[in-house]
Amino acid sequence: MIIIVTLIVFVVFVTKSTCRRGSKSDVSSSLERSSLPTSIIVMTATTDPSSSTRKDVEGVLSQPTEYKVYPMRWFILMTVNLLALSNATMWMTYTSSTEATARFYCNMTEESPKCEISLWTSQIFQLMGTILGIMGMYVTDKYGIKVSTRAGCILNLAGALIRIISSLPMVPLESRAGVLHVGTVIVSSAQPFFLVLSPKVAEYWFPEDQRALSNVLSFIANPLGVALGTIIPVFIMNKDTVTIDSYQFLILNVILTSVPLIAFIMSMIIKSGTPPTPCCASSDNHNAPDFCKALGMLIKNPHFYVILIVFGGAFGQLWAVYTASDSLLNQLGYSPSVTGYTVVVACAFGVGLSLLFGMYVDKTKKFKEVIRVCMCGFFLTSVAFNVITRYQPGDNWFFLPLIFILNALLGICSIPVFPIGIELGIEATYPVQEATSSGLLVIIGQLELFLIITVMNVARTNQNIDFVNIDRPGYQNDKNYFLANDIWCGIALVSALIALFLLNPPYKRLAFEKEHKEKSMSDRSNIEKGSISPSPSIKSITPSKVSVDVE
């Protein structure tokens, strides 16, 4: 672990050094944005000092605050998306292929307490995301978008290459799991850098009517990566033909490494983490507190705790069930490929609805209303899923379509909560830096996912509560999935109740932008009427010189 942390610090240092020139431009851009983009006029007095003063003040106030958006924002967003997509793909690759993984890495026919490779390749991601989350928030806040993107891409690519080595048949069997876990630790160490980037990219590069859509486009990369990581192994590997000498895992890892390589190349093209001209008022006037003070503000914000529970619940509940669904559906008698297709269906429908909800909340700003509906819908769907997975399909043709419909509803009711919840967290904690507030949300989401998976895994091995020996001919189940699913439904119920009755945060960022817009319109109106009302930003006016300082 010490070696991994040292590697991460080295990557950040090297990345920061290579970005030093760009970082200076970013800092200068930030300094420019710390004041309103109006000219500071200095003129000598005329024979009529009052006339000169009036003319100069009018020149300052009459200049509109101009904001600009750049096409480069889409390239940066695409780079962050490819980084997130490739990382999520590698997260789910082994989880969706439990039996094949056990055969290649442990020479066993199925996963057991002696070979939990699939489980731990998933859990490592949650552990590293939680442990290194604060560091990722700090680096992103201090050094900006470019440094975090490059650091994430370097770690992502390095870990992917090490995972290729673990899948080489000539590597001794007793060493494969260790090499795989080292690669997974490095890959998962990229998470703290890119998971907090989406809201920061949206804040600095996208106008206020595109921010929610930008966050949606960023966060749907995660479910798309999960879908790819689940479905690609279906076409490459056959669990019945995988042996310790097979090349199927090598082919799989080589294919998966192509996307991290593309993301790395794209990150090297990014020249600046911030645009030359701000895109909106909140980006222009974002006087955020320092990192430690921001953490203190978040800890004292009761609304943020509610958002933490709801967001983390949606994140953890969806992905936790898919870490167990492969074994569950196999034991119920479904085809091994069903799990991959159900995850793809959930992600596809969830992504589609996320885009629609993103455009909807951009126009209406009804963040909390959408989240409430989603969380209640997720609970009802989880109950239905729990009921249907207590029965074998047998000759009932409608069981399989029903499984797909319920998985689609699970995706629809949870995936939109990810980007909208992040946006809501930023609204409730403004002016705290986006990477700080969203970073804590992601860390707690990772922690909740880790805890939910752990609790469900313990419940599956519990034989004290008699949910296993169901009186159905031909049904054999050595794991207590029914108890695990009951716990899962209970967590969904608690999250839905909290969202329904306690989720009511203020929209601080929107309130600031509204106030800023009204003040600008009022100043412009005063100028047009000819009544000069000195702005609070004008600090000193003398007969010999007009000095305007913008705070």
Coordinates of C-alpha atoms in Angstrom, one line a residue:
M1 CA 0.0 0.0 0.0
I2 CA 2.9 2.4 0.8
I3 CA 4.4 1.7 -2.6
I4 CA 1.0 2.4 -4.3
V5 CA 0.5 5.7 -2.4
T6 CA 4.1 6.7 -3.3
L7 CA 3.4 6.0 -7.0
I8 CA 0.3 8.1 -6.9
V9 CA 2.1 11.1 -5.3
F10 CA 4.9 10.7 -7.9
V11 CA 2.3 10.7 -10.7
V12 CA 0.7 13.8 -9.4
F13 CA 4.1 15.6 -9.0
V14 CA 5.2 14.7 -12.5
T15 CA 1.9 15.7 -14.0
K16 CA 1.9 19.0 -12.1
S17 CA 5.5 19.7 -13.3
T18 CA 4.6 19.0 -17.0
C19 CA 1.5 21.2 -16.6
R20 CA 3.4 24.0 -14.9
R21 CA 3.1 26.4 -17.8
G22 CA -0.5 25.6 -18.3
S23 CA -1.1 25.9 -14.6
K24 CA 0.3 29.4 -14.6
S25 CA -2.2 30.3 -17.3
D26 CA -4.9 28.7 -15.4
V27 CA -4.0 30.7 -12.3
S28 CA -3.9 33.9 -14.2
S29 CA -7.3 33.0 -15.7
S30 CA -8.6 32.4 -12.2
L31 CA -7.3 35.7 -11.1
E32 CA -8.9 37.4 -14.0
R33 CA -12.2 35.8 -13.1
S34 CA -12.0 36.8 -9.5
S35 CA -13.0 40.3 -10.6
L36 CA -15.8 41.3 -12.9
P37 CA -14.7 41.4 -16.6
T38 CA -15.2 45.2 -16.8
S39 CA -12.4 47.6 -17.7
I40 CA -10.7 49.6 -14.9
I41 CA -10.6 53.1 -16.3
V42 CA -8.0 55.6 -15.2
M43 CA -8.3 59.1 -16.7
T44 CA -6.9 62.5 -15.9
A45 CA -9.3 65.3 -14.9
T46 CA -10.8 67.8 -17.3
T47 CA -11.8 71.3 -16.6
D48 CA -15.1 69.9 -15.3
P49 CA -14.2 67.2 -12.8
S50 CA -17.8 66.3 -12.1
S51 CA -18.4 65.8 -15.8
S52 CA -15.3 63.6 -16.1
T53 CA -16.4 61.5 -13.1
R54 CA -19.8 61.0 -14.4
K55 CA -18.6 60.0 -17.8
D56 CA -16.0 57.5 -16.5
V57 CA -18.4 55.9 -14.0
E58 CA -21.0 55.6 -16.8
G59 CA -18.3 53.9 -18.9
V60 CA -17.7 51.4 -16.2
L61 CA -21.3 50.6 -15.4
S62 CA -22.6 50.5 -18.9
Q63 CA -20.2 47.8 -20.1
P64 CA -22.2 44.5 -20.0
T65 CA -20.7 41.5 -18.2
E66 CA -19.8 39.2 -21.1
Y67 CA -19.5 35.5 -20.8
K68 CA -18.3 33.1 -23.4
V69 CA -18.4 29.3 -24.1
Y70 CA -15.8 27.4 -26.1
P71 CA -16.0 24.3 -28.3
M72 CA -13.0 23.0 -26.3
R73 CA -15.4 22.2 -23.5
W74 CA -16.8 19.2 -25.4
F75 CA -13.3 17.8 -26.0
I76 CA -12.5 18.1 -22.2
L77 CA -15.8 16.5 -21.3
M78 CA -15.2 13.6 -23.8
T79 CA -11.7 13.0 -22.3
V80 CA -13.1 12.8 -18.7
N81 CA -15.9 10.6 -20.0
L82 CA -13.6 8.1 -21.7
L83 CA -11.5 8.0 -18.5
A84 CA -14.6 7.2 -16.4
L85 CA -16.0 4.7 -19.0
S86 CA -12.7 2.7 -19.2
N87 CA -12.3 2.7 -15.5
A88 CA -15.9 1.4 -14.9
T89 CA -15.4 -1.2 -17.6
M90 CA -12.3 -2.7 -15.8
W91 CA -14.2 -2.5 -12.5
M92 CA -17.0 -4.9 -13.7
T93 CA -15.0 -7.2 -16.0
Y94 CA -14.2 -9.9 -13.4
T95 CA -17.3 -9.4 -11.4
S96 CA -19.5 -10.5 -14.3
S97 CA -17.3 -13.6 -15.0
T98 CA -17.0 -15.3 -11.6
E99 CA -16.7 -18.9 -12.8
A100 CA -14.2 -18.1 -15.6
T101 CA -12.2 -16.0 -13.2
A102 CA -12.0 -18.9 -10.6
R103 CA -10.9 -21.3 -13.3
F104 CA -8.1 -19.1 -14.7
Y105 CA -6.7 -17.5 -11.5
C106 CA -7.4 -20.3 -9.0
N107 CA -7.8 -23.5 -11.1
M108 CA -11.2 -24.0 -9.4
T109 CA -14.6 -24.6 -11.1
E110 CA -16.4 -21.9 -9.1
E111 CA -15.8 -19.0 -6.8
S112 CA -15.4 -20.0 -3.1
P113 CA -14.0 -18.6 0.1
K114 CA -10.6 -19.9 -1.1
C115 CA -10.9 -18.0 -4.3
E116 CA -12.8 -14.6 -4.1
I117 CA -11.0 -12.9 -7.0
S118 CA -14.1 -11.5 -8.6
L119 CA -15.4 -10.1 -5.3
W120 CA -12.2 -8.4 -4.4
T121 CA -11.5 -6.9 -7.8
S122 CA -14.8 -5.1 -7.2
Q123 CA -14.2 -4.2 -3.5
I124 CA -10.8 -2.8 -4.1
F125 CA -12.3 -0.1 -6.2
Q126 CA -14.6 1.0 -3.4
L127 CA -11.7 0.8 -0.8
M128 CA -9.3 2.9 -2.9
G129 CA -12.0 5.4 -3.8
T130 CA -12.8 5.9 -0.1
I131 CA -9.2 5.9 1.1
L132 CA -7.8 8.3 -1.6
G133 CA -10.9 10.4 -2.1
I134 CA -9.8 13.3 0.1
M135 CA -6.4 13.4 -1.8
G136 CA -8.2 13.5 -5.1
M137 CA -10.5 16.3 -4.0
Y138 CA -7.5 18.3 -2.8
V139 CA -5.4 17.8 -6.0
T140 CA -8.4 18.8 -8.1
D141 CA -9.2 21.9 -6.1
K142 CA -5.6 23.0 -5.9
Y143 CA -4.2 22.1 -9.3
G144 CA -7.3 22.1 -11.5
I145 CA -8.9 20.1 -14.2
K146 CA -5.8 19.5 -16.4
V147 CA -3.6 18.0 -13.7
S148 CA -6.3 15.8 -12.3
T149 CA -7.3 14.5 -15.8
R150 CA -3.7 13.6 -16.6
A151 CA -3.0 12.0 -13.3
G152 CA -6.2 9.9 -13.6
C153 CA -5.3 8.8 -17.2
I154 CA -1.8 7.8 -16.3
L155 CA -2.9 5.7 -13.3
N156 CA -5.7 4.2 -15.4
L157 CA -3.4 3.2 -18.2
A158 CA -0.6 1.9 -15.9
G159 CA -3.0 -0.3 -14.0
A160 CA -4.6 -1.7 -17.2
L161 CA -1.1 -2.7 -18.5
I162 CA -0.4 -4.6 -15.3
R163 CA -3.7 -6.4 -15.5
I164 CA -2.6 -7.6 -19.0
I165 CA 0.5 -9.1 -17.4
S166 CA -1.7 -10.9 -14.9
S167 CA -3.6 -12.6 -17.7
L168 CA -0.5 -14.0 -19.5
P169 CA -0.7 -17.8 -19.3
M170 CA 3.1 -18.0 -18.7
V171 CA 2.7 -16.2 -15.4
P172 CA 2.8 -18.7 -12.5
L173 CA -0.7 -19.5 -11.2
E174 CA 0.2 -18.6 -7.6
S175 CA 1.3 -15.1 -8.8
R176 CA -1.6 -14.2 -11.0
A177 CA -4.0 -13.1 -8.4
G178 CA -1.4 -10.8 -6.7
V179 CA -0.4 -9.2 -10.0
L180 CA -4.1 -8.7 -10.9
H181 CA -4.8 -7.0 -7.5
V182 CA -1.8 -4.7 -7.9
G183 CA -3.1 -3.6 -11.3
T184 CA -6.6 -3.2 -9.9
V185 CA -5.3 -1.1 -7.0
I186 CA -3.5 1.3 -9.5
V187 CA -6.6 1.4 -11.8
S188 CA -8.9 2.1 -8.9
S189 CA -6.5 4.9 -7.6
A190 CA -7.5 6.9 -10.7
Q191 CA -11.1 7.2 -9.4
P192 CA -10.5 10.0 -6.9
F193 CA -9.2 12.2 -9.7
F194 CA -11.9 11.9 -12.3
L195 CA -15.0 11.2 -10.2
V196 CA -14.8 14.8 -8.9
L197 CA -14.0 16.3 -12.3
S198 CA -17.5 16.3 -13.8
P199 CA -19.0 19.1 -11.8
K200 CA -15.9 21.2 -12.0
V201 CA -15.8 20.9 -15.8
A202 CA -19.5 21.8 -15.8
E203 CA -18.9 24.8 -13.6
Y204 CA -16.0 26.3 -15.4
W205 CA -16.8 25.4 -19.0
F206 CA -20.6 25.2 -19.4
P207 CA -23.2 27.9 -19.0
E208 CA -25.9 27.5 -16.4
D209 CA -28.5 26.1 -18.8
Q210 CA -26.1 23.3 -19.8
R211 CA -24.6 22.3 -16.4
A212 CA -27.0 19.6 -15.5
L213 CA -26.8 18.1 -19.0
S214 CA -23.0 18.2 -18.8
N215 CA -23.1 16.3 -15.5
V216 CA -25.5 13.8 -16.9
L217 CA -23.2 13.2 -19.9
S218 CA -20.2 12.7 -17.5
F219 CA -22.0 10.4 -15.1
I220 CA -23.6 8.2 -17.7
A221 CA -20.1 7.2 -18.7
N222 CA -20.0 5.1 -15.5
P223 CA -23.1 3.0 -16.2
L224 CA -22.0 2.7 -19.9
G225 CA -18.6 1.4 -18.7
V226 CA -20.4 -1.1 -16.3
A227 CA -22.5 -2.3 -19.3
L228 CA -19.5 -2.8 -21.5
G229 CA -17.6 -4.5 -18.7
T230 CA -20.5 -6.9 -18.2
I231 CA -21.3 -7.7 -21.8
I232 CA -17.8 -7.8 -23.5
P233 CA -16.7 -10.9 -21.5
V234 CA -19.9 -12.7 -22.8
F235 CA -18.6 -12.5 -26.4
I236 CA -14.9 -13.3 -25.6
M237 CA -15.0 -15.9 -22.9
N238 CA -16.6 -19.3 -22.4
K239 CA -16.6 -20.4 -18.8
D240 CA -16.6 -24.1 -19.9
T241 CA -13.5 -23.8 -22.1
V242 CA -11.4 -21.5 -19.8
T243 CA -8.4 -23.2 -18.3
I244 CA -5.3 -22.0 -16.6
D245 CA -3.6 -21.9 -20.0
S246 CA -6.3 -20.0 -21.9
Y247 CA -5.6 -16.7 -23.7
Q248 CA -9.2 -15.5 -23.3
F249 CA -8.4 -13.2 -20.4
L250 CA -5.4 -11.8 -22.2
I251 CA -7.5 -11.0 -25.3
L252 CA -10.1 -9.4 -23.0
N253 CA -7.6 -7.2 -21.1
V254 CA -5.8 -6.1 -24.3
I255 CA -9.1 -4.9 -25.8
L256 CA -10.1 -3.1 -22.6
T257 CA -6.7 -1.3 -22.5
S258 CA -7.4 0.5 -25.8
V259 CA -9.8 3.0 -24.3
P260 CA -7.5 4.1 -21.4
L261 CA -4.8 4.6 -24.1
I262 CA -7.0 6.9 -26.1
A263 CA -8.0 8.8 -23.0
F264 CA -4.3 9.2 -22.1
I265 CA -3.5 10.7 -25.5
M266 CA -6.4 13.1 -25.4
S267 CA -5.4 14.3 -21.9
M268 CA -2.0 15.3 -23.3
I269 CA -3.8 17.5 -25.8
I270 CA -5.6 19.6 -23.1
K271 CA -3.6 22.8 -22.8
S272 CA -5.7 24.6 -20.1
G273 CA -8.0 23.6 -17.3
T274 CA -10.0 26.8 -17.4
P275 CA -11.3 28.9 -20.3
P276 CA -9.9 32.4 -21.0
T277 CA -13.3 34.0 -20.4
P278 CA -15.7 32.6 -17.8
C279 CA -18.9 31.0 -19.0
C280 CA -21.4 32.2 -16.3
A281 CA -21.7 34.4 -13.2
S282 CA -21.1 31.8 -10.6
S283 CA -17.9 30.7 -12.4
D284 CA -16.8 34.4 -12.8
N285 CA -17.4 35.3 -9.1
H286 CA -16.7 32.0 -7.4
N287 CA -14.7 33.1 -4.3
A288 CA -14.5 29.7 -2.8
P289 CA -13.1 29.1 0.7
D290 CA -9.9 27.1 1.1
F291 CA -10.0 23.3 1.3
C292 CA -10.0 22.9 5.1
K293 CA -12.6 25.6 5.6
A294 CA -14.7 24.1 2.9
L295 CA -14.7 20.7 4.6
G296 CA -15.8 22.4 7.8
M297 CA -18.6 24.1 6.0
L298 CA -19.8 20.8 4.6
I299 CA -19.7 19.1 8.0
K300 CA -21.9 21.9 9.5
N301 CA -24.4 21.7 6.7
P302 CA -27.3 19.4 7.7
H303 CA -28.8 19.4 4.2
F304 CA -25.6 17.9 2.9
Y305 CA -25.9 14.9 5.2
V306 CA -29.4 14.1 3.7
I307 CA -28.0 14.4 0.2
L308 CA -25.1 12.1 1.2
I309 CA -27.4 9.3 2.4
V310 CA -29.7 9.6 -0.7
F311 CA -27.0 9.8 -3.3
G312 CA -24.9 7.1 -1.6
G313 CA -27.9 4.9 -1.3
A314 CA -28.8 5.1 -5.0
F315 CA -25.2 4.5 -6.0
G316 CA -24.6 1.6 -3.7
Q317 CA -28.0 -0.2 -4.1
L318 CA -27.8 -0.4 -7.9
W319 CA -24.3 -1.7 -8.3
A320 CA -24.4 -3.9 -5.2
V321 CA -27.2 -6.1 -6.6
Y322 CA -25.2 -6.6 -9.9
T323 CA -22.2 -7.9 -8.0
A324 CA -24.3 -10.8 -6.8
S325 CA -26.8 -11.2 -9.7
D326 CA -24.4 -13.4 -11.8
S327 CA -24.3 -16.2 -9.2
L328 CA -28.0 -15.6 -8.2
L329 CA -29.4 -15.9 -11.7
N330 CA -27.2 -18.8 -12.6
Q331 CA -28.4 -20.8 -9.6
L332 CA -32.0 -19.9 -10.5
G333 CA -31.5 -21.6 -13.8
Y334 CA -31.1 -18.6 -16.2
S335 CA -28.5 -18.6 -19.0
P336 CA -25.0 -17.4 -18.0
S337 CA -25.3 -14.5 -20.5
V338 CA -28.6 -13.2 -18.9
T339 CA -26.7 -11.3 -16.3
G340 CA -24.7 -9.3 -18.9
Y341 CA -27.8 -8.5 -20.9
T342 CA -29.8 -7.4 -17.8
V343 CA -27.0 -5.0 -16.8
V344 CA -26.9 -3.6 -20.3
V345 CA -30.7 -3.1 -20.3
A346 CA -30.5 -1.3 -16.9
C347 CA -27.7 1.0 -18.1
A348 CA -29.3 1.7 -21.5
F349 CA -32.6 2.7 -20.0
G350 CA -31.0 4.6 -17.1
V351 CA -28.7 6.5 -19.4
G352 CA -31.6 7.4 -21.7
L353 CA -33.8 8.7 -18.8
S354 CA -30.7 10.5 -17.4
L355 CA -30.5 12.6 -20.6
L356 CA -34.2 13.4 -20.5
F357 CA -34.1 14.2 -16.7
G358 CA -30.9 16.3 -17.2
M359 CA -32.6 18.5 -19.9
Y360 CA -35.7 18.7 -17.7
V361 CA -33.9 19.9 -14.6
D362 CA -31.9 22.3 -16.7
K363 CA -35.1 24.0 -17.6
T364 CA -37.2 23.6 -14.4
K365 CA -34.5 23.3 -11.7
K366 CA -36.6 20.6 -9.9
F367 CA -33.7 18.6 -8.6
K368 CA -35.2 17.3 -5.4
E369 CA -38.5 16.5 -7.0
V370 CA -36.9 14.2 -9.6
I371 CA -34.7 12.5 -7.0
R372 CA -37.8 11.8 -4.7
V373 CA -39.7 10.2 -7.6
C374 CA -36.6 8.1 -8.5
M375 CA -35.9 6.8 -5.0
C376 CA -39.5 5.8 -4.4
G377 CA -39.6 4.1 -7.8
F378 CA -36.4 2.3 -7.0
F379 CA -37.8 0.9 -3.7
L380 CA -41.0 -0.4 -5.4
T381 CA -39.0 -2.0 -8.2
S382 CA -36.6 -3.6 -5.7
V383 CA -39.5 -5.3 -3.9
A384 CA -40.8 -6.7 -7.2
F385 CA -37.3 -7.9 -8.1
N386 CA -37.0 -9.5 -4.7
V387 CA -40.2 -11.4 -5.2
I388 CA -39.5 -12.6 -8.8
T389 CA -36.0 -13.9 -7.9
R390 CA -37.5 -16.3 -5.3
Y391 CA -38.8 -18.5 -8.0
Q392 CA -37.2 -20.6 -10.7
P393 CA -38.3 -19.7 -14.2
G394 CA -39.1 -23.3 -15.2
D395 CA -41.5 -23.4 -18.1
N396 CA -42.9 -20.0 -17.4
W397 CA -42.0 -18.0 -20.4
F398 CA -42.8 -14.6 -18.8
F399 CA -40.2 -14.8 -16.1
L400 CA -37.3 -13.8 -18.4
P401 CA -39.0 -10.7 -19.9
L402 CA -40.1 -9.7 -16.4
I403 CA -36.5 -9.9 -15.2
F404 CA -35.4 -7.6 -18.0
I405 CA -38.3 -5.1 -17.4
L406 CA -37.4 -4.9 -13.7
N407 CA -33.8 -4.4 -14.4
A408 CA -34.7 -1.6 -16.8
L409 CA -36.8 0.0 -14.1
L410 CA -33.9 -0.3 -11.6
G411 CA -31.7 1.6 -14.0
I412 CA -34.3 4.2 -14.7
C413 CA -34.9 4.9 -11.1
S414 CA -31.3 5.1 -9.9
I415 CA -28.9 6.2 -12.6
P416 CA -30.4 9.7 -13.0
V417 CA -29.9 10.2 -9.3
F418 CA -26.1 10.2 -9.8
P419 CA -25.6 13.4 -11.8
I420 CA -28.7 15.2 -10.5
G421 CA -27.6 14.4 -6.9
I422 CA -24.2 15.8 -7.6
E423 CA -25.7 19.0 -9.0
L424 CA -28.0 19.3 -6.0
G425 CA -25.1 18.8 -3.6
I426 CA -23.2 21.7 -5.3
E427 CA -26.3 23.9 -5.2
A428 CA -26.8 23.2 -1.4
T429 CA -23.1 23.9 -0.5
Y430 CA -22.2 26.9 -2.8
P431 CA -19.7 28.6 -2.7
V432 CA -17.7 25.4 -1.7
Q433 CA -15.6 24.2 -4.6
E434 CA -17.4 21.7 -6.8
A435 CA -14.6 19.1 -6.4
T436 CA -14.9 19.2 -2.6
S437 CA -18.7 18.8 -2.3
S438 CA -19.0 16.3 -5.2
G439 CA -15.9 14.5 -3.9
L440 CA -17.5 13.8 -0.5
L441 CA -20.6 12.6 -2.2
V442 CA -18.6 10.2 -4.3
I443 CA -16.5 9.0 -1.4
I444 CA -19.6 8.3 0.7
G445 CA -21.2 6.6 -2.3
Q446 CA -18.2 4.3 -2.6
L447 CA -18.2 3.6 1.1
E448 CA -21.9 2.8 1.1
L449 CA -21.4 0.5 -1.9
F450 CA -18.6 -1.3 -0.1
L451 CA -20.7 -1.7 3.0
I452 CA -23.8 -2.9 1.1
I453 CA -21.8 -5.5 -0.8
T454 CA -20.1 -6.7 2.4
V455 CA -23.4 -7.0 4.3
M456 CA -25.1 -8.8 1.4
N457 CA -22.1 -11.2 1.0
V458 CA -22.2 -12.0 4.7
A459 CA -26.0 -12.5 4.5
R460 CA -25.5 -14.9 1.6
T461 CA -23.4 -17.2 3.7
N462 CA -25.8 -17.1 6.7
Q463 CA -27.5 -20.4 7.2
N464 CA -29.1 -19.6 10.6
I465 CA -32.1 -17.9 9.1
D466 CA -34.0 -20.5 7.1
F467 CA -34.5 -18.8 3.7
V468 CA -32.4 -21.5 1.9
N469 CA -34.3 -24.8 2.0
I470 CA -37.4 -23.8 0.0
D471 CA -39.6 -26.7 -0.8
R472 CA -39.3 -26.8 -4.5
P473 CA -38.3 -29.9 -6.4
G474 CA -35.0 -29.7 -8.1
Y475 CA -34.0 -26.4 -6.5
Q476 CA -30.6 -26.3 -4.8
N477 CA -29.1 -23.2 -3.4
D478 CA -26.1 -23.1 -1.1
K479 CA -26.2 -19.4 -0.6
N480 CA -28.8 -17.3 1.2
Y481 CA -29.7 -14.8 -1.6
F482 CA -33.2 -14.3 -0.2
L483 CA -31.9 -12.8 3.0
A484 CA -29.4 -10.6 1.1
N485 CA -32.2 -9.3 -1.1
D486 CA -34.4 -8.6 1.9
I487 CA -31.6 -6.5 3.4
W488 CA -31.2 -4.7 0.0
C489 CA -34.9 -3.9 -0.1
G490 CA -34.8 -2.6 3.5
I491 CA -31.9 -0.2 2.6
A492 CA -34.0 1.0 -0.4
L493 CA -36.9 1.7 1.8
V494 CA -34.9 3.8 4.2
S495 CA -33.3 5.8 1.3
A496 CA -36.8 6.4 -0.2
L497 CA -38.2 7.7 3.1
I498 CA -35.3 10.0 3.7
A499 CA -35.6 11.4 0.2
L500 CA -39.3 11.8 0.5
F501 CA -39.4 13.6 3.9
L502 CA -36.0 15.1 4.6
L503 CA -34.6 16.1 1.2
N504 CA -35.3 19.8 1.0
P505 CA -32.0 21.8 0.5
P506 CA -31.7 25.4 -0.6
Y507 CA -30.5 26.3 -4.1
K508 CA -27.7 28.7 -3.1
R509 CA -25.9 28.8 -6.4
L510 CA -29.1 29.5 -8.4
A511 CA -30.0 32.2 -5.9
F512 CA -26.6 33.9 -6.3
E513 CA -26.9 33.9 -10.1
K514 CA -30.4 35.3 -9.9
E515 CA -29.3 38.1 -7.6
H516 CA -26.3 38.8 -9.9
K517 CA -28.5 39.0 -13.0
E518 CA -31.0 41.3 -11.2
K519 CA -28.3 43.6 -10.1
S520 CA -26.8 43.8 -13.6
M521 CA -30.2 44.6 -15.0
S522 CA -30.8 47.3 -12.4
D523 CA -27.4 49.0 -13.1
R524 CA -28.1 49.0 -16.8
S525 CA -31.6 50.4 -16.2
N526 CA -30.1 53.2 -14.1
I527 CA -27.7 54.1 -16.8
E528 CA -30.4 54.2 -19.5
K529 CA -32.5 56.5 -17.3
G530 CA -29.5 58.8 -16.7
S531 CA -29.5 58.4 -13.0
I532 CA -26.0 57.4 -11.8
S533 CA -26.1 55.4 -8.6
P534 CA -22.5 54.6 -7.7
S535 CA -21.9 50.9 -7.4
P536 CA -20.5 49.4 -4.2
S537 CA -17.6 48.2 -6.3
I538 CA -16.5 51.8 -6.9
K539 CA -14.2 52.6 -4.0
S540 CA -12.6 56.0 -4.7
I541 CA -13.2 58.9 -7.1
T542 CA -10.9 62.0 -7.0
P543 CA -11.0 65.2 -9.2
S544 CA -7.7 64.3 -10.7
K545 CA -8.3 60.6 -11.3
V546 CA -11.0 58.0 -11.5
S547 CA -10.0 54.8 -9.9
V548 CA -12.3 51.9 -10.1
D549 CA -11.5 48.7 -8.1
V550 CA -13.6 45.7 -8.6
E551 CA -13.7 43.4 -5.6

